[in-house]
Each structure stands twice: as structure tokens, then as C-alpha cells.
Amino acid sequence: DTGVSQDPRHKITKRGQNVTFRCDPISEHNRLYWYRQTLGQGPEFLTYFQNEAQLEKSRLLSDRFSAERPKGSFSTLEIQRTEQGDSAMYLCASSLSDSLYGYTFGSGTRLTVV
Amino acid sequence: AQKVTQAQTEISVVEKEDVTLDCVYETRDTTYYLFWYKQPPSGELVFLIRRNSFDEQNEISGRYSWNFQKSTSSFNFTITASQVVDSAVYFCALSEAIQGAQKLVFGQGTRLTINP
């Protein structure tokens, strides 16, 4: 068990570019979540997958955001036409269906849009 | 909607002092879970505790203790004999049911600095 891995750790991009982040959950975890954390704030829920199915999306997830989890394993989060307001830490978490211990979070991808 | 308030933005104490982090929540659910997470400078959120809304027993784990009071909708966290390694941002979170799972609603966090 190597924990939840996120790649890259840091990403700097110019406004208007597209970016994609990857999350590898703990292998036996069937649930995967994406959260966004801006500076000085707590994480906010973006979206959730059970296996390969995306079951819930926050209204924070605008049309420029898309997430996938093909084959119920790793997940990707893509942001198209990035804006400065997208600058944040993007956190991925995974869990088993009825985990007593809540989620296991990854270390996050810090996005800076310049 | 669920809401979590951590009124203390920053706390700074000297090592070995006791410190309490406050958390107040709002929910209409009768069944819910409360959590505390620690976020060190590396950025990863580290799970500390999960408490079921039906279980109001206080819990102690080493130097950490949690006081859950449903009557005041509070779930406070105390560190006894603080150490420099306790320096981090601490988040209180409340569960909210989504399709077949729970999402977490976080407070704004309390930045705790333990000075040697």
C-alpha cells in the first residue's frame, strides 16, 4: 500500500492553456474523490467516483472541468482554458465503501495559473 | 446545508502548553460524522479521528483528546503538552450524504504554531 499518489506535485501554466492532473488511489479502494483547496481555506468537494461511474459533481465544477476514471482505477482531472481563479491545490482522496477511517488523501497538485 | 466553523484562524503557543481547537457545525441530518484532519506543510491531509453523531463519548489518543457535545454542536480538539511537531493546519469536517457515499464539508482551518 503506497497511499494515494498525485502527479504532478506542482504545475505552472499560462492562462488559457489546458492542464491535466492524475490521481492513483489505493488499489483496493473503489471510491475516489476530488477536492479543491484555495489559499487559507478548507478543501471543497468537486466530484466523486464509485468505480468508473461519476456519481456526483459539485456546481463548483464548471464546464471547463472534466474528470474521468476509466476502468475504475486511476483518475484524471482536466481543466480547459485555465483562468487565474483556477489556481489552487487539487486534492484526490480514496476510500473503501464503508471506511471507518474516512478518506486517504494524496499530497495534492498545486496549480498556479499566470 | 452543512456548515463548519473554526473561529480560530491562528493559534501560537509555547511548547508543552495545552491548546484547544474549536469546531462548531450546522447540520439538519440526524446521522452524520465529524472528522479532524491535520495538514502539515507537505500538504497531505492526515486523518486524526472520525466520530459518529450517536456516540458522544469523549475520546483520548495519547496527547490528543476530542470533546463532542451535540447540545452545542461542537467537536473540539485538545492537544496536551504540545510539541513543535504538532505545528500544522488543523481542519474539522462534517459528512454530507451523496449518492452512496459521504462528502466532507470542511471548516476554514486553524493554523497552529508551537514555538520551542
PDB file of C-alpha atoms in Angstrom:
ATOM      1  CA  ASP A   1       0.000   0.000   0.000  1.00  0.00           C
ATOM      2  CA  THR A   2       1.754   3.120  -1.242  1.00  0.00           C
ATOM      3  CA  GLY A   3      -1.046   5.532  -0.432  1.00  0.00           C
ATOM      4  CA  VAL A   4      -2.757   7.894  -2.845  1.00  0.00           C
ATOM      5  CA  SER A   5      -0.393   9.303  -5.474  1.00  0.00           C
ATOM      6  CA  GLN A   6      -0.923  12.516  -7.384  1.00  0.00           C
ATOM      7  CA  ASP A   7       1.027  13.775 -10.358  1.00  0.00           C
ATOM      8  CA  PRO A   8       2.395  16.331 -10.905  1.00  0.00           C
ATOM      9  CA  ARG A   9       3.037  17.870  -7.489  1.00  0.00           C
ATOM     10  CA  HIS A  10       3.288  21.346  -8.969  1.00  0.00           C
ATOM     11  CA  LYS A  11       2.089  22.819 -12.248  1.00  0.00           C
ATOM     12  CA  ILE A  12       2.565  26.343 -13.544  1.00  0.00           C
ATOM     13  CA  THR A  13       0.614  27.201 -16.656  1.00  0.00           C
ATOM     14  CA  LYS A  14      -0.305  30.253 -18.674  1.00  0.00           C
ATOM     15  CA  ARG A  15      -3.859  31.477 -18.671  1.00  0.00           C
ATOM     16  CA  GLY A  16      -5.861  29.827 -21.413  1.00  0.00           C
ATOM     17  CA  GLN A  17      -3.850  26.603 -21.507  1.00  0.00           C
ATOM     18  CA  ASN A  18      -5.284  23.195 -20.710  1.00  0.00           C
ATOM     19  CA  VAL A  19      -3.913  21.115 -17.835  1.00  0.00           C
ATOM     20  CA  THR A  20      -4.464  17.528 -16.718  1.00  0.00           C
ATOM     21  CA  PHE A  21      -3.781  16.012 -13.320  1.00  0.00           C
ATOM     22  CA  ARG A  22      -3.588  12.347 -12.434  1.00  0.00           C
ATOM     23  CA  CYS A  23      -4.564  10.520  -9.262  1.00  0.00           C
ATOM     24  CA  ASP A  24      -3.712   6.904  -8.430  1.00  0.00           C
ATOM     25  CA  PRO A  25      -5.818   5.728  -5.493  1.00  0.00           C
ATOM     26  CA  ILE A  26      -5.039   2.921  -3.088  1.00  0.00           C
ATOM     27  CA  SER A  27      -5.513  -0.150  -5.239  1.00  0.00           C
ATOM     28  CA  GLU A  28      -8.429  -1.778  -3.421  1.00  0.00           C
ATOM     29  CA  HIS A  29     -10.358   1.474  -2.886  1.00  0.00           C
ATOM     30  CA  ASN A  30     -13.461   1.683  -5.040  1.00  0.00           C
ATOM     31  CA  ARG A  31     -14.333   5.305  -4.235  1.00  0.00           C
ATOM     32  CA  LEU A  32     -12.360   8.296  -5.468  1.00  0.00           C
ATOM     33  CA  TYR A  33     -12.918  11.977  -4.724  1.00  0.00           C
ATOM     34  CA  TRP A  34     -11.522  15.261  -5.994  1.00  0.00           C
ATOM     35  CA  TYR A  35     -11.360  18.355  -3.796  1.00  0.00           C
ATOM     36  CA  ARG A  36     -10.014  21.854  -4.410  1.00  0.00           C
ATOM     37  CA  GLN A  37      -8.288  23.931  -1.749  1.00  0.00           C
ATOM     38  CA  THR A  38      -7.545  27.626  -2.225  1.00  0.00           C
ATOM     39  CA  LEU A  39      -5.088  29.502  -0.055  1.00  0.00           C
ATOM     40  CA  GLY A  40      -6.250  29.863   3.537  1.00  0.00           C
ATOM     41  CA  GLN A  41      -9.392  27.810   3.024  1.00  0.00           C
ATOM     42  CA  GLY A  42     -10.503  24.280   3.703  1.00  0.00           C
ATOM     43  CA  PRO A  43     -10.864  21.805   0.849  1.00  0.00           C
ATOM     44  CA  GLU A  44     -14.087  21.929  -1.169  1.00  0.00           C
ATOM     45  CA  PHE A  45     -15.679  18.914  -2.808  1.00  0.00           C
ATOM     46  CA  LEU A  46     -15.564  18.776  -6.607  1.00  0.00           C
ATOM     47  CA  THR A  47     -16.601  15.296  -7.719  1.00  0.00           C
ATOM     48  CA  TYR A  48     -16.846  11.624  -6.741  1.00  0.00           C
ATOM     49  CA  PHE A  49     -16.490   8.278  -8.487  1.00  0.00           C
ATOM     50  CA  GLN A  50     -17.644   4.859  -7.426  1.00  0.00           C
ATOM     51  CA  ASN A  51     -15.576   2.521  -9.551  1.00  0.00           C
ATOM     52  CA  GLU A  52     -15.723   4.072 -13.043  1.00  0.00           C
ATOM     53  CA  ALA A  53     -19.037   5.865 -12.553  1.00  0.00           C
ATOM     54  CA  GLN A  54     -19.021   9.579 -11.771  1.00  0.00           C
ATOM     55  CA  LEU A  55     -21.938   9.836  -9.345  1.00  0.00           C
ATOM     56  CA  GLU A  56     -21.762  13.367  -8.003  1.00  0.00           C
ATOM     57  CA  LYS A  57     -20.493  16.702  -9.289  1.00  0.00           C
ATOM     58  CA  SER A  58     -20.352  19.975  -7.378  1.00  0.00           C
ATOM     59  CA  ARG A  59     -21.602  23.144  -9.027  1.00  0.00           C
ATOM     60  CA  LEU A  60     -18.035  24.354  -8.469  1.00  0.00           C
ATOM     61  CA  LEU A  61     -17.125  22.073 -11.365  1.00  0.00           C
ATOM     62  CA  SER A  62     -17.719  24.386 -14.313  1.00  0.00           C
ATOM     63  CA  ASP A  63     -17.954  23.206 -17.922  1.00  0.00           C
ATOM     64  CA  ARG A  64     -14.204  23.747 -18.258  1.00  0.00           C
ATOM     65  CA  PHE A  65     -13.556  20.942 -15.778  1.00  0.00           C
ATOM     66  CA  SER A  66     -13.853  17.272 -16.625  1.00  0.00           C
ATOM     67  CA  ALA A  67     -12.923  14.207 -14.642  1.00  0.00           C
ATOM     68  CA  GLU A  68     -12.658  10.593 -15.668  1.00  0.00           C
ATOM     69  CA  ARG A  69     -11.877   7.302 -14.033  1.00  0.00           C
ATOM     70  CA  PRO A  70     -11.530   4.727 -16.799  1.00  0.00           C
ATOM     71  CA  LYS A  71     -11.731   1.118 -15.638  1.00  0.00           C
ATOM     72  CA  GLY A  72     -12.250   2.282 -12.063  1.00  0.00           C
ATOM     73  CA  SER A  73      -8.553   2.658 -11.365  1.00  0.00           C
ATOM     74  CA  PHE A  74      -6.650   5.948 -11.745  1.00  0.00           C
ATOM     75  CA  SER A  75      -8.479   9.213 -12.355  1.00  0.00           C
ATOM     76  CA  THR A  76      -7.698  12.343 -14.328  1.00  0.00           C
ATOM     77  CA  LEU A  77      -8.931  15.871 -13.800  1.00  0.00           C
ATOM     78  CA  GLU A  78      -8.657  18.196 -16.794  1.00  0.00           C
ATOM     79  CA  ILE A  79      -9.119  21.937 -16.759  1.00  0.00           C
ATOM     80  CA  GLN A  80      -9.583  23.597 -20.129  1.00  0.00           C
ATOM     81  CA  ARG A  81      -8.835  27.270 -20.852  1.00  0.00           C
ATOM     82  CA  THR A  82      -7.398  27.843 -17.403  1.00  0.00           C
ATOM     83  CA  GLU A  83      -8.130  31.072 -15.563  1.00  0.00           C
ATOM     84  CA  GLN A  84      -6.241  32.710 -12.714  1.00  0.00           C
ATOM     85  CA  GLY A  85      -9.079  31.755 -10.380  1.00  0.00           C
ATOM     86  CA  ASP A  86      -8.269  28.110 -11.003  1.00  0.00           C
ATOM     87  CA  SER A  87      -5.030  28.489  -9.042  1.00  0.00           C
ATOM     88  CA  ALA A  88      -5.389  26.130  -6.093  1.00  0.00           C
ATOM     89  CA  MET A  89      -4.322  22.831  -4.602  1.00  0.00           C
ATOM     90  CA  TYR A  90      -6.223  19.931  -6.159  1.00  0.00           C
ATOM     91  CA  LEU A  91      -6.545  17.038  -3.739  1.00  0.00           C
ATOM     92  CA  CYS A  92      -7.520  13.491  -4.541  1.00  0.00           C
ATOM     93  CA  ALA A  93      -8.775  11.008  -1.960  1.00  0.00           C
ATOM     94  CA  SER A  94      -9.909   7.408  -1.996  1.00  0.00           C
ATOM     95  CA  SER A  95     -11.825   5.141   0.338  1.00  0.00           C
ATOM     96  CA  LEU A  96     -13.435   1.756   0.689  1.00  0.00           C
ATOM     97  CA  SER A  97     -17.205   1.579   0.660  1.00  0.00           C
ATOM     98  CA  ASP A  98     -17.582   1.772   4.398  1.00  0.00           C
ATOM     99  CA  SER A  99     -14.324   3.000   5.770  1.00  0.00           C
ATOM    100  CA  LEU A 100     -14.170   3.693   9.491  1.00  0.00           C
ATOM    101  CA  TYR A 101     -11.177   5.908   8.901  1.00  0.00           C
ATOM    102  CA  GLY A 102     -12.602   8.321   6.370  1.00  0.00           C
ATOM    103  CA  TYR A 103     -10.646   9.052   3.290  1.00  0.00           C
ATOM    104  CA  THR A 104      -6.972   8.700   2.494  1.00  0.00           C
ATOM    105  CA  PHE A 105      -5.810  11.890   0.826  1.00  0.00           C
ATOM    106  CA  GLY A 106      -2.958  12.361  -1.601  1.00  0.00           C
ATOM    107  CA  SER A 107      -0.425  15.177  -1.291  1.00  0.00           C
ATOM    108  CA  GLY A 108      -2.182  17.198  -3.944  1.00  0.00           C
ATOM    109  CA  THR A 109      -1.270  19.019  -7.145  1.00  0.00           C
ATOM    110  CA  ARG A 110      -0.634  22.720  -6.722  1.00  0.00           C
ATOM    111  CA  LEU A 111      -1.731  24.634  -9.814  1.00  0.00           C
ATOM    112  CA  THR A 112      -0.566  28.177 -10.491  1.00  0.00           C
ATOM    113  CA  VAL A 113      -2.089  29.997 -13.449  1.00  0.00           C
ATOM    114  CA  VAL A 114      -0.046  33.006 -14.556  1.00  0.00           C
TER     115      VAL A 114
ATOM    116  CA  ALA B   1     -26.739  22.995   4.055  1.00  0.00           C
ATOM    117  CA  GLN B   2     -23.924  21.662   6.160  1.00  0.00           C
ATOM    118  CA  LYS B   3     -21.518  24.194   7.606  1.00  0.00           C
ATOM    119  CA  VAL B   4     -18.412  24.006   9.766  1.00  0.00           C
ATOM    120  CA  THR B   5     -16.960  26.993  11.582  1.00  0.00           C
ATOM    121  CA  GLN B   6     -13.469  27.129  13.012  1.00  0.00           C
ATOM    122  CA  ALA B   7     -13.384  30.578  14.549  1.00  0.00           C
ATOM    123  CA  GLN B   8      -9.695  30.472  15.439  1.00  0.00           C
ATOM    124  CA  THR B   9      -7.692  31.312  12.327  1.00  0.00           C
ATOM    125  CA  GLU B  10      -4.289  31.083  14.002  1.00  0.00           C
ATOM    126  CA  ILE B  11      -3.046  29.955  17.383  1.00  0.00           C
ATOM    127  CA  SER B  12       0.512  30.237  18.672  1.00  0.00           C
ATOM    128  CA  VAL B  13       1.676  28.659  21.916  1.00  0.00           C
ATOM    129  CA  VAL B  14       4.901  27.689  23.569  1.00  0.00           C
ATOM    130  CA  GLU B  15       5.906  24.044  23.610  1.00  0.00           C
ATOM    131  CA  LYS B  16       4.400  21.941  26.427  1.00  0.00           C
ATOM    132  CA  GLU B  17       1.344  24.170  26.737  1.00  0.00           C
ATOM    133  CA  ASP B  18      -2.102  22.644  26.250  1.00  0.00           C
ATOM    134  CA  VAL B  19      -4.124  24.000  23.357  1.00  0.00           C
ATOM    135  CA  THR B  20      -7.762  23.567  22.310  1.00  0.00           C
ATOM    136  CA  LEU B  21      -9.018  23.991  18.754  1.00  0.00           C
ATOM    137  CA  ASP B  22     -12.698  24.844  18.457  1.00  0.00           C
ATOM    138  CA  CYS B  23     -15.148  23.480  15.907  1.00  0.00           C
ATOM    139  CA  VAL B  24     -18.842  24.291  15.608  1.00  0.00           C
ATOM    140  CA  TYR B  25     -21.050  22.707  12.977  1.00  0.00           C
ATOM    141  CA  GLU B  26     -24.527  23.042  11.490  1.00  0.00           C
ATOM    142  CA  THR B  27     -26.495  20.193  10.009  1.00  0.00           C
ATOM    143  CA  ARG B  28     -30.089  19.106   9.550  1.00  0.00           C
ATOM    144  CA  ASP B  29     -29.120  15.440   9.361  1.00  0.00           C
ATOM    145  CA  THR B  30     -29.811  13.188  12.336  1.00  0.00           C
ATOM    146  CA  THR B  31     -26.960  10.881  11.399  1.00  0.00           C
ATOM    147  CA  TYR B  32     -23.616  12.345  10.480  1.00  0.00           C
ATOM    148  CA  TYR B  33     -19.913  12.020  11.066  1.00  0.00           C
ATOM    149  CA  LEU B  34     -17.384  14.536  12.302  1.00  0.00           C
ATOM    150  CA  PHE B  35     -13.695  14.435  11.478  1.00  0.00           C
ATOM    151  CA  TRP B  36     -10.446  16.129  12.326  1.00  0.00           C
ATOM    152  CA  TYR B  37      -7.579  16.247   9.825  1.00  0.00           C
ATOM    153  CA  LYS B  38      -4.051  17.574  10.164  1.00  0.00           C
ATOM    154  CA  GLN B  39      -2.324  19.272   7.212  1.00  0.00           C
ATOM    155  CA  PRO B  40       1.424  19.649   7.655  1.00  0.00           C
ATOM    156  CA  PRO B  41       3.474  21.859   5.297  1.00  0.00           C
ATOM    157  CA  SER B  42       3.824  18.933   2.874  1.00  0.00           C
ATOM    158  CA  GLY B  43       0.130  19.418   2.052  1.00  0.00           C
ATOM    159  CA  GLU B  44      -1.231  15.946   2.656  1.00  0.00           C
ATOM    160  CA  LEU B  45      -4.341  15.738   4.831  1.00  0.00           C
ATOM    161  CA  VAL B  46      -3.746  13.284   7.658  1.00  0.00           C
ATOM    162  CA  PHE B  47      -6.798  11.649   9.238  1.00  0.00           C
ATOM    163  CA  LEU B  48      -6.945  12.020  13.036  1.00  0.00           C
ATOM    164  CA  ILE B  49     -10.412  10.930  14.131  1.00  0.00           C
ATOM    165  CA  ARG B  50     -13.948  10.132  12.967  1.00  0.00           C
ATOM    166  CA  ARG B  51     -16.892  10.451  15.367  1.00  0.00           C
ATOM    167  CA  ASN B  52     -20.427   9.150  14.764  1.00  0.00           C
ATOM    168  CA  SER B  53     -23.230  11.519  15.743  1.00  0.00           C
ATOM    169  CA  PHE B  54     -24.717   8.884  18.037  1.00  0.00           C
ATOM    170  CA  ASP B  55     -21.535   8.485  20.027  1.00  0.00           C
ATOM    171  CA  GLU B  56     -20.963  11.421  22.356  1.00  0.00           C
ATOM    172  CA  GLN B  57     -18.233   9.770  24.370  1.00  0.00           C
ATOM    173  CA  ASN B  58     -15.089  11.798  24.553  1.00  0.00           C
ATOM    174  CA  GLU B  59     -12.019  10.164  23.112  1.00  0.00           C
ATOM    175  CA  ILE B  60      -8.390  10.278  24.097  1.00  0.00           C
ATOM    176  CA  SER B  61      -5.481   9.107  21.972  1.00  0.00           C
ATOM    177  CA  GLY B  62      -2.137   9.819  23.536  1.00  0.00           C
ATOM    178  CA  ARG B  63      -1.750  13.583  23.815  1.00  0.00           C
ATOM    179  CA  TYR B  64      -4.876  14.167  21.692  1.00  0.00           C
ATOM    180  CA  SER B  65      -8.411  14.338  23.021  1.00  0.00           C
ATOM    181  CA  TRP B  66     -11.748  15.242  21.496  1.00  0.00           C
ATOM    182  CA  ASN B  67     -14.855  16.640  23.157  1.00  0.00           C
ATOM    183  CA  PHE B  68     -18.094  16.099  21.234  1.00  0.00           C
ATOM    184  CA  GLN B  69     -21.150  17.972  22.549  1.00  0.00           C
ATOM    185  CA  LYS B  70     -24.241  17.530  20.443  1.00  0.00           C
ATOM    186  CA  SER B  71     -26.202  20.052  22.533  1.00  0.00           C
ATOM    187  CA  THR B  72     -23.896  22.841  21.430  1.00  0.00           C
ATOM    188  CA  SER B  73     -22.993  21.323  18.028  1.00  0.00           C
ATOM    189  CA  SER B  74     -19.332  21.394  18.904  1.00  0.00           C
ATOM    190  CA  PHE B  75     -16.458  18.985  18.373  1.00  0.00           C
ATOM    191  CA  ASN B  76     -13.366  20.469  19.993  1.00  0.00           C
ATOM    192  CA  PHE B  77      -9.841  19.101  19.807  1.00  0.00           C
ATOM    193  CA  THR B  78      -7.269  19.429  22.594  1.00  0.00           C
ATOM    194  CA  ILE B  79      -3.557  18.751  22.380  1.00  0.00           C
ATOM    195  CA  THR B  80      -1.939  18.235  25.755  1.00  0.00           C
ATOM    196  CA  ALA B  81       1.732  19.073  26.298  1.00  0.00           C
ATOM    197  CA  SER B  82       2.112  20.384  22.766  1.00  0.00           C
ATOM    198  CA  GLN B  83       5.247  19.699  20.738  1.00  0.00           C
ATOM    199  CA  VAL B  84       6.855  21.517  17.829  1.00  0.00           C
ATOM    200  CA  VAL B  85       5.870  18.614  15.538  1.00  0.00           C
ATOM    201  CA  ASP B  86       2.225  19.445  16.216  1.00  0.00           C
ATOM    202  CA  SER B  87       2.621  22.628  14.169  1.00  0.00           C
ATOM    203  CA  ALA B  88       0.246  22.353  11.208  1.00  0.00           C
ATOM    204  CA  VAL B  89      -3.128  23.472   9.934  1.00  0.00           C
ATOM    205  CA  TYR B  90      -5.959  21.517  11.511  1.00  0.00           C
ATOM    206  CA  PHE B  91      -9.323  21.046   9.819  1.00  0.00           C
ATOM    207  CA  CYS B  92     -12.622  19.981  11.274  1.00  0.00           C
ATOM    208  CA  ALA B  93     -15.017  18.391   8.785  1.00  0.00           C
ATOM    209  CA  LEU B  94     -18.640  17.229   8.670  1.00  0.00           C
ATOM    210  CA  SER B  95     -20.027  14.496   6.443  1.00  0.00           C
ATOM    211  CA  GLU B  96     -22.824  15.100   3.992  1.00  0.00           C
ATOM    212  CA  ALA B  97     -24.535  12.237   2.220  1.00  0.00           C
ATOM    213  CA  ILE B  98     -24.141  11.996  -1.552  1.00  0.00           C
ATOM    214  CA  GLN B  99     -25.062   9.142  -3.857  1.00  0.00           C
ATOM    215  CA  GLY B 100     -23.956   6.067  -1.966  1.00  0.00           C
ATOM    216  CA  ALA B 101     -21.156   7.849  -0.135  1.00  0.00           C
ATOM    217  CA  GLN B 102     -20.228  10.791   2.039  1.00  0.00           C
ATOM    218  CA  LYS B 103     -18.556  14.012   1.020  1.00  0.00           C
ATOM    219  CA  LEU B 104     -16.750  16.168   3.547  1.00  0.00           C
ATOM    220  CA  VAL B 105     -17.575  19.781   4.334  1.00  0.00           C
ATOM    221  CA  PHE B 106     -14.501  21.392   5.840  1.00  0.00           C
ATOM    222  CA  GLY B 107     -14.041  24.372   8.089  1.00  0.00           C
ATOM    223  CA  GLN B 108     -11.532  27.063   7.170  1.00  0.00           C
ATOM    224  CA  GLY B 109      -8.858  25.522   9.335  1.00  0.00           C
ATOM    225  CA  THR B 110      -6.799  26.659  12.315  1.00  0.00           C
ATOM    226  CA  ARG B 111      -3.096  27.232  11.820  1.00  0.00           C
ATOM    227  CA  LEU B 112      -1.337  26.022  14.956  1.00  0.00           C
ATOM    228  CA  THR B 113       2.235  27.083  15.657  1.00  0.00           C
ATOM    229  CA  ILE B 114       4.124  25.522  18.534  1.00  0.00           C
ATOM    230  CA  ASN B 115       7.179  27.555  19.466  1.00  0.00           C
ATOM    231  CA  PRO B 116      10.167  25.922  21.157  1.00  0.00           C
TER     232      PRO B 116
END
